[in-house]
mmCIF file of C-alpha atoms in Angstrom:
data_model
loop_
_atom_site.group_PDB
_atom_site.id
_atom_site.type_symbol
_atom_site.label_atom_id
_atom_site.label_comp_id
_atom_site.label_asym_id
_atom_site.label_seq_id
_atom_site.Cartn_x
_atom_site.Cartn_y
_atom_site.Cartn_z
ATOM 1 C CA TYR A 7 55.339 -20.477 -58.382
ATOM 2 C CA GLN A 8 55.714 -18.835 -54.873
ATOM 3 C CA LEU A 9 54.792 -15.168 -54.317
ATOM 4 C CA PRO A 10 56.996 -12.829 -52.604
ATOM 5 C CA SER A 11 56.707 -12.466 -48.839
ATOM 6 C CA THR A 12 55.761 -8.907 -49.334
ATOM 7 C CA ILE A 13 52.725 -9.438 -51.507
ATOM 8 C CA VAL A 14 51.166 -12.223 -49.414
ATOM 9 C CA PRO A 15 49.908 -10.163 -46.501
ATOM 10 C CA ARG A 16 48.340 -7.593 -48.840
ATOM 11 C CA ILE A 17 46.391 -10.008 -50.764
ATOM 12 C CA PHE A 18 45.134 -12.249 -47.862
ATOM 13 C CA ASN A 19 44.575 -9.501 -45.320
ATOM 14 C CA ILE A 20 41.199 -10.510 -43.693
ATOM 15 C CA THR A 21 40.895 -7.300 -41.670
ATOM 16 C CA SER A 22 40.522 -5.208 -44.845
ATOM 17 C CA ILE A 23 37.548 -7.047 -45.884
ATOM 18 C CA HIS A 24 34.401 -4.891 -44.731
ATOM 19 C CA THR A 25 31.108 -6.878 -44.413
ATOM 20 C CA TYR A 26 27.921 -5.106 -44.457
ATOM 21 C CA GLN A 27 25.718 -5.418 -41.301
ATOM 22 C CA LYS A 28 22.325 -4.304 -41.049
ATOM 23 C CA SER A 29 21.479 -2.309 -37.909
ATOM 24 C CA PRO A 30 18.420 -3.510 -35.904
ATOM 25 C CA PRO A 31 15.391 -1.440 -35.925
ATOM 26 C CA PRO A 32 15.009 1.047 -32.910
ATOM 27 C CA ALA A 33 13.036 -0.300 -29.953
ATOM 28 C CA ASN A 34 9.989 2.080 -30.582
ATOM 29 C CA LEU A 35 8.997 0.317 -33.761
ATOM 30 C CA PRO A 36 7.016 -2.746 -33.925
ATOM 31 C CA ASP A 37 9.468 -4.541 -36.075
ATOM 32 C CA SER A 38 12.203 -4.536 -33.392
ATOM 33 C CA PRO A 39 12.618 -7.702 -30.982
ATOM 34 C CA LEU A 40 12.884 -5.209 -28.216
ATOM 35 C CA PHE A 41 9.603 -3.493 -28.834
ATOM 36 C CA TYR A 42 7.245 -3.552 -25.791
ATOM 37 C CA PRO A 43 3.599 -2.366 -26.603
ATOM 38 C CA GLY A 44 2.711 -1.306 -23.063
ATOM 39 C CA ARG A 45 -0.796 -0.683 -21.679
ATOM 40 C CA THR A 46 -3.394 0.031 -24.385
ATOM 41 C CA SER A 47 -6.189 0.869 -22.099
ATOM 42 C CA MET A 48 -7.062 1.503 -18.313
ATOM 43 C CA LEU A 49 -8.841 -0.760 -16.112
ATOM 44 C CA ARG A 50 -12.397 -0.013 -15.178
ATOM 45 C CA MET A 51 -11.546 1.353 -11.527
ATOM 46 C CA GLU A 52 -8.704 3.339 -12.882
ATOM 47 C CA GLU A 53 -10.561 4.974 -15.656
ATOM 48 C CA PHE A 54 -13.494 5.686 -13.130
ATOM 49 C CA TYR A 55 -11.107 7.468 -10.779
ATOM 50 C CA HIS A 56 -9.763 9.724 -13.629
ATOM 51 C CA SER A 57 -12.924 10.424 -15.247
ATOM 52 C CA THR A 58 -15.233 11.010 -12.293
ATOM 53 C CA ILE A 59 -13.638 10.700 -8.868
ATOM 54 C CA ALA A 60 -10.832 13.040 -9.373
ATOM 55 C CA THR A 61 -13.033 15.927 -10.378
ATOM 56 C CA ASP A 62 -15.394 15.389 -7.575
ATOM 57 C CA LEU A 63 -12.652 15.217 -4.948
ATOM 58 C CA MET A 64 -11.248 18.444 -6.227
ATOM 59 C CA ILE A 65 -14.502 20.274 -5.456
ATOM 60 C CA LEU A 66 -15.179 18.511 -2.265
ATOM 61 C CA SER A 67 -11.660 19.174 -0.703
ATOM 62 C CA TYR A 68 -11.670 22.683 -1.632
ATOM 63 C CA LYS A 69 -10.365 25.026 1.094
ATOM 64 C CA ASP A 70 -10.468 28.945 1.067
ATOM 65 C CA SER A 71 -7.432 30.729 1.552
ATOM 66 C CA GLU A 72 -8.136 31.628 5.296
ATOM 67 C CA SER A 73 -9.069 27.999 6.354
ATOM 68 C CA GLU A 74 -6.022 26.585 4.483
ATOM 69 C CA GLN A 75 -3.852 28.982 6.225
ATOM 70 C CA LYS A 76 -5.173 27.890 9.700
ATOM 71 C CA PHE A 77 -4.611 24.344 8.626
ATOM 72 C CA LEU A 78 -1.005 24.802 7.595
ATOM 73 C CA GLU A 79 -0.214 26.704 10.820
ATOM 74 C CA LYS A 80 -1.798 23.802 12.925
ATOM 75 C CA ARG A 81 0.372 21.388 11.144
ATOM 76 C CA ARG A 82 3.518 23.435 11.536
ATOM 77 C CA LYS A 83 3.012 23.919 15.323
ATOM 78 C CA GLU A 84 5.367 21.843 17.480
ATOM 79 C CA HIS A 85 3.948 20.121 20.586
ATOM 80 C CA LEU A 86 6.513 20.605 23.391
ATOM 81 C CA PRO A 87 6.407 18.040 26.261
ATOM 82 C CA ILE A 88 5.077 19.212 29.641
ATOM 83 C CA LYS A 89 7.483 19.378 32.268
ATOM 84 C CA LYS A 90 7.413 16.818 35.241
ATOM 85 C CA SER A 91 7.430 19.982 37.507
ATOM 86 C CA VAL A 92 3.778 20.530 36.477
ATOM 87 C CA LEU A 93 2.670 16.994 37.665
ATOM 88 C CA THR A 94 4.279 17.134 41.030
ATOM 89 C CA ARG A 95 2.521 16.528 44.453
ATOM 90 C CA ASP A 96 2.072 20.311 45.009
ATOM 91 C CA THR A 97 -0.194 20.804 41.938
ATOM 92 C CA ASN A 98 -1.807 17.377 41.895
ATOM 93 C CA PRO A 99 -3.166 16.157 45.087
ATOM 94 C CA PHE A 100 -4.080 12.785 43.546
ATOM 95 C CA ALA A 101 -0.453 11.889 42.945
ATOM 96 C CA ILE A 102 0.327 11.212 46.553
ATOM 97 C CA ASN A 103 1.404 7.677 47.258
ATOM 98 C CA ARG A 104 1.577 7.100 43.506
ATOM 99 C CA PRO A 105 4.489 6.465 41.058
ATOM 100 C CA PRO A 106 5.460 9.730 39.216
ATOM 101 C CA PRO A 107 3.534 10.023 35.933
ATOM 102 C CA LYS A 108 5.508 10.212 32.549
ATOM 103 C CA PRO A 109 5.581 13.536 30.855
ATOM 104 C CA ARG A 110 2.830 14.161 28.445
ATOM 105 C CA GLY A 111 2.931 15.771 25.137
ATOM 106 C CA ASN A 112 5.669 15.593 22.562
ATOM 107 C CA LYS A 113 3.454 14.641 19.746
ATOM 108 C CA LYS A 114 4.743 13.623 16.394
ATOM 109 C CA ARG A 115 4.349 16.434 14.009
ATOM 110 C CA LEU A 116 2.314 15.535 10.938
ATOM 111 C CA PRO A 117 3.755 16.367 7.372
ATOM 112 C CA VAL A 118 2.674 19.758 6.062
ATOM 113 C CA PRO A 119 0.759 19.546 2.864
ATOM 114 C CA PRO A 120 1.405 21.844 -0.277
ATOM 115 C CA LYS A 121 -1.257 24.367 -1.291
ATOM 116 C CA HIS A 122 -4.442 22.978 -2.635
ATOM 117 C CA SER A 123 -4.349 22.557 -6.512
ATOM 118 C CA HIS A 124 -5.210 20.108 -9.080
ATOM 119 C CA LYS A 125 -1.881 18.359 -8.505
ATOM 120 C CA THR A 126 -2.754 17.587 -4.867
ATOM 121 C CA ILE A 127 -5.962 15.463 -5.469
ATOM 122 C CA PRO A 128 -5.873 12.435 -3.332
ATOM 123 C CA LYS A 129 -5.236 9.055 -5.084
ATOM 124 C CA LEU A 130 -4.464 5.604 -4.237
ATOM 125 C CA LEU A 131 -0.720 4.924 -3.878
ATOM 126 C CA ARG A 132 -0.610 1.383 -2.993
ATOM 127 C CA ILE A 133 -2.505 -1.450 -1.037
ATOM 128 C CA ASP A 134 -0.791 -3.625 1.626
ATOM 129 C CA VAL A 135 -2.311 -6.887 2.409
ATOM 130 C CA HIS A 136 -1.024 -8.837 5.287
ATOM 131 C CA CYS A 137 -2.000 -11.700 7.650
ATOM 132 C CA MET A 138 -0.858 -13.398 10.755
ATOM 133 C CA ILE A 139 -0.872 -17.228 11.052
ATOM 134 C CA LYS A 140 -0.518 -18.218 14.726
ATOM 135 C CA GLU A 141 -0.409 -21.780 13.846
ATOM 136 C CA ALA A 142 3.074 -21.199 12.041
ATOM 137 C CA ILE A 143 4.616 -20.797 15.411
ATOM 138 C CA HIS A 144 4.301 -24.659 15.902
ATOM 139 C CA ASN A 145 4.505 -25.701 12.272
ATOM 140 C CA LYS A 146 6.132 -23.597 9.480
ATOM 141 C CA GLN A 147 4.139 -25.524 6.819
ATOM 142 C CA HIS A 148 1.054 -23.613 7.673
ATOM 143 C CA LEU A 149 2.687 -20.578 6.111
ATOM 144 C CA LEU A 150 2.080 -22.082 2.613
ATOM 145 C CA SER A 151 -1.662 -21.739 2.944
ATOM 146 C CA GLY A 152 -1.474 -18.235 3.794
ATOM 147 C CA ILE A 153 1.159 -17.306 1.096
ATOM 148 C CA MET A 154 -0.736 -19.321 -1.472
ATOM 149 C CA ALA A 155 -4.158 -17.331 -0.641
ATOM 150 C CA LEU A 156 -2.453 -13.823 -0.683
ATOM 151 C CA GLN A 157 -0.787 -14.650 -4.119
ATOM 152 C CA CYS A 158 -4.167 -15.790 -5.596
ATOM 153 C CA ILE A 159 -6.098 -12.715 -4.535
ATOM 154 C CA THR A 160 -3.354 -10.274 -5.316
ATOM 155 C CA SER A 161 -1.547 -11.627 -8.175
ATOM 156 C CA GLU A 162 1.797 -10.917 -6.462
ATOM 157 C CA ARG A 163 4.229 -12.917 -4.498
ATOM 158 C CA PRO A 164 4.082 -12.360 -0.575
ATOM 159 C CA THR A 165 7.126 -11.962 1.610
ATOM 160 C CA VAL A 166 7.309 -13.786 4.937
ATOM 161 C CA VAL A 167 7.155 -11.623 8.060
ATOM 162 C CA TYR A 168 9.444 -12.756 11.070
ATOM 163 C CA SER A 169 8.878 -11.752 14.761
ATOM 164 C CA LYS A 170 11.201 -8.975 15.969
ATOM 165 C CA THR A 171 10.725 -9.747 19.697
ATOM 166 C CA GLY A 172 9.710 -13.088 21.513
ATOM 167 C CA VAL A 173 6.716 -13.727 23.794
ATOM 168 C CA ALA A 174 7.190 -16.460 26.287
ATOM 169 C CA GLN A 175 3.316 -16.816 26.902
ATOM 170 C CA TRP A 176 2.692 -17.427 23.186
ATOM 171 C CA LYS A 177 5.909 -19.777 22.794
ATOM 172 C CA LEU A 178 7.154 -17.178 20.262
ATOM 173 C CA ARG A 179 10.893 -16.708 19.824
ATOM 174 C CA LYS A 180 12.572 -13.852 18.165
ATOM 175 C CA GLY A 181 13.130 -14.472 14.319
ATOM 176 C CA MET A 182 10.254 -17.067 13.911
ATOM 177 C CA PRO A 183 7.981 -16.620 10.851
ATOM 178 C CA ILE A 184 4.397 -15.400 11.908
ATOM 179 C CA GLY A 185 2.813 -14.381 8.751
ATOM 180 C CA CYS A 186 3.163 -12.940 5.189
ATOM 181 C CA LYS A 187 2.394 -9.575 3.647
ATOM 182 C CA VAL A 188 2.210 -8.166 -0.083
ATOM 183 C CA SER A 189 2.139 -4.628 -1.366
ATOM 184 C CA ILE A 190 0.382 -4.034 -4.820
ATOM 185 C CA SER A 191 0.141 -0.894 -6.957
ATOM 186 C CA GLY A 192 -0.685 0.009 -10.440
ATOM 187 C CA PRO A 193 -2.997 -2.225 -12.452
ATOM 188 C CA PRO A 194 -2.901 -5.243 -9.934
ATOM 189 C CA MET A 195 -4.098 -2.729 -7.191
ATOM 190 C CA TYR A 196 -7.130 -1.578 -9.185
ATOM 191 C CA THR A 197 -8.003 -5.253 -10.013
ATOM 192 C CA PHE A 198 -7.881 -6.272 -6.295
ATOM 193 C CA LEU A 199 -9.895 -3.232 -5.539
ATOM 194 C CA ASP A 200 -12.485 -4.315 -8.054
ATOM 195 C CA LYS A 201 -12.871 -7.723 -6.755
ATOM 196 C CA LEU A 202 -12.953 -6.537 -3.022
ATOM 197 C CA VAL A 203 -15.781 -3.958 -3.756
ATOM 198 C CA GLU A 204 -17.738 -5.646 -6.373
ATOM 199 C CA ILE A 205 -17.736 -9.256 -5.149
ATOM 200 C CA VAL A 206 -16.451 -9.660 -1.612
ATOM 201 C CA LEU A 207 -17.915 -6.656 0.335
ATOM 202 C CA PRO A 208 -21.548 -7.321 -0.917
ATOM 203 C CA ARG A 209 -21.510 -10.900 0.025
ATOM 204 C CA MET A 210 -20.147 -10.476 3.606
ATOM 205 C CA LYS A 211 -22.835 -10.896 6.285
ATOM 206 C CA GLU A 212 -23.448 -8.663 9.231
ATOM 207 C CA TRP A 213 -21.014 -5.951 7.923
ATOM 208 C CA HIS A 214 -21.974 -2.476 7.954
ATOM 209 C CA GLY A 215 -18.709 -0.757 6.822
ATOM 210 C CA ILE A 216 -15.668 0.915 8.054
ATOM 211 C CA PRO A 217 -15.766 3.105 11.354
ATOM 212 C CA ILE A 218 -15.924 6.735 10.369
ATOM 213 C CA THR A 219 -13.220 7.422 12.934
ATOM 214 C CA SER A 220 -10.743 5.050 11.166
ATOM 215 C CA GLY A 221 -7.472 6.534 9.840
ATOM 216 C CA ASP A 222 -4.053 7.477 10.983
ATOM 217 C CA GLN A 223 -4.245 11.269 10.677
ATOM 218 C CA ASN A 224 -2.480 11.076 7.225
ATOM 219 C CA GLY A 225 -4.965 9.842 4.989
ATOM 220 C CA ASN A 226 -4.292 6.020 5.414
ATOM 221 C CA ILE A 227 -7.255 3.749 6.089
ATOM 222 C CA ALA A 228 -7.015 0.187 7.386
ATOM 223 C CA MET A 229 -9.684 -2.535 7.589
ATOM 224 C CA GLY A 230 -9.685 -6.004 8.728
ATOM 225 C CA PHE A 231 -11.399 -9.122 7.345
ATOM 226 C CA PRO A 232 -12.359 -12.432 9.246
ATOM 227 C CA ALA A 233 -11.277 -15.897 7.777
ATOM 228 C CA SER A 234 -14.465 -16.351 6.153
ATOM 229 C CA ALA A 235 -14.108 -13.369 3.994
ATOM 230 C CA LEU A 236 -10.995 -14.971 2.326
ATOM 231 C CA SER A 237 -13.215 -17.687 0.558
ATOM 232 C CA LEU A 238 -15.491 -15.114 -0.994
ATOM 233 C CA PHE A 239 -12.843 -14.195 -3.574
ATOM 234 C CA PRO A 240 -13.534 -15.837 -6.942
ATOM 235 C CA ASP A 241 -9.768 -16.995 -7.242
ATOM 236 C CA ILE A 242 -10.096 -18.985 -3.954
ATOM 237 C CA GLU A 243 -13.801 -20.093 -4.150
ATOM 238 C CA GLY A 244 -13.338 -22.241 -7.432
ATOM 239 C CA ASN A 245 -10.094 -24.135 -5.783
ATOM 240 C CA TYR A 246 -11.377 -24.042 -2.064
ATOM 241 C CA ASP A 247 -9.970 -27.514 -1.293
ATOM 242 C CA MET A 248 -6.396 -26.420 -2.248
ATOM 243 C CA PHE A 249 -6.355 -24.193 0.908
ATOM 244 C CA PRO A 250 -6.348 -26.423 4.061
ATOM 245 C CA LEU A 251 -6.120 -23.183 6.291
ATOM 246 C CA MET A 252 -8.204 -19.961 6.132
ATOM 247 C CA THR A 253 -6.904 -16.883 8.010
ATOM 248 C CA GLY A 254 -8.096 -13.407 8.614
ATOM 249 C CA PHE A 255 -6.228 -10.612 6.784
ATOM 250 C CA ASP A 256 -5.900 -6.950 6.900
ATOM 251 C CA VAL A 257 -6.037 -4.477 4.037
ATOM 252 C CA ILE A 258 -4.325 -0.839 4.332
ATOM 253 C CA PHE A 259 -5.263 1.685 1.714
ATOM 254 C CA ASN A 260 -2.262 4.132 1.307
ATOM 255 C CA THR A 261 -3.368 7.279 -0.233
ATOM 256 C CA THR A 262 -1.515 10.632 -1.186
ATOM 257 C CA ALA A 263 -4.214 12.525 1.088
ATOM 258 C CA TYR A 264 -2.902 14.536 4.145
ATOM 259 C CA THR A 265 -6.066 14.205 6.240
ATOM 260 C CA ASP A 266 -8.357 11.329 7.050
ATOM 261 C CA TYR A 267 -11.275 13.206 5.804
ATOM 262 C CA GLU A 268 -9.922 13.256 2.272
ATOM 263 C CA GLY A 269 -8.795 9.513 2.603
ATOM 264 C CA ARG A 270 -12.368 8.614 3.549
ATOM 265 C CA MET A 271 -13.891 10.700 0.561
ATOM 266 C CA LEU A 272 -11.567 8.804 -1.875
ATOM 267 C CA LEU A 273 -12.500 5.399 -0.527
ATOM 268 C CA SER A 274 -16.271 6.359 -0.430
ATOM 269 C CA GLY A 275 -15.825 7.240 -4.281
ATOM 270 C CA PHE A 276 -14.769 3.666 -4.833
ATOM 271 C CA GLN A 277 -18.035 2.391 -3.152
ATOM 272 C CA ILE A 278 -16.587 1.448 0.170
ATOM 273 C CA PRO A 279 -18.997 2.137 2.917
ATOM 274 C CA PHE A 280 -18.472 4.002 6.220
ATOM 275 C CA THR A 281 -20.671 3.796 9.240
ATOM 276 C CA THR A 282 -20.949 6.132 12.325
ATOM 277 C CA ARG A 283 -20.314 4.604 15.728
ATOM 278 C CA LYS A 284 -23.356 3.149 17.656
ATOM 279 C CA LYS A 285 -24.523 5.194 20.491
#
């Protein structure tokens, strides 16, 4: 027996059958495969900053309204260049038979900070670590040792730095690899700072601290390390034979401070010593 053609599509219509599909749980529940627990606690250095250093910095960097207004006016001041007519032979007798000096002044104006409050407390923004490997000019394989070393001590993959200009005396051409760099922030930054302060700096010989005059006038502090300091990190000390070449490296602390005084106060709170210049 054969059914009429008008009845067959009504019986065997697959699209009319509705199947029940259970919707996945939301991502904020532990049952969801997309659930990410995130951080459950802060690192020791990070917790030390929020519990102790931040409150001390707010008190030490306090400015009254009068001194704060003078500081803001000084930052807003524009440094105009001195005209060349001021440095002519008529006013400067020492300029006779000498090339004309370049115009002085035209300083770069520094950023103007907001008014002092609990939101402007200086804090670490990121740490930049970079090194130059002069042996890489003749052999690019020497870069691997520096890249592996920076990756071990910072837990981040470095990027290769290429030269922007050429120097004939160094046999350096434009676009050649000369080193590597890495920027770290967040938990890896505090982990690197903890190793640097607790392990590396106390074991360095004949190192008295960072000069008290260091800074870029905007709260960023830099310090350099010799090649011997690289082997003091526990990540490299246990596998010293894996690194055939040890190089010096530089560490730059980028902070949210607007003056070098506040940047030095922040780093001194992390037990980084500063020394005055010898007379």
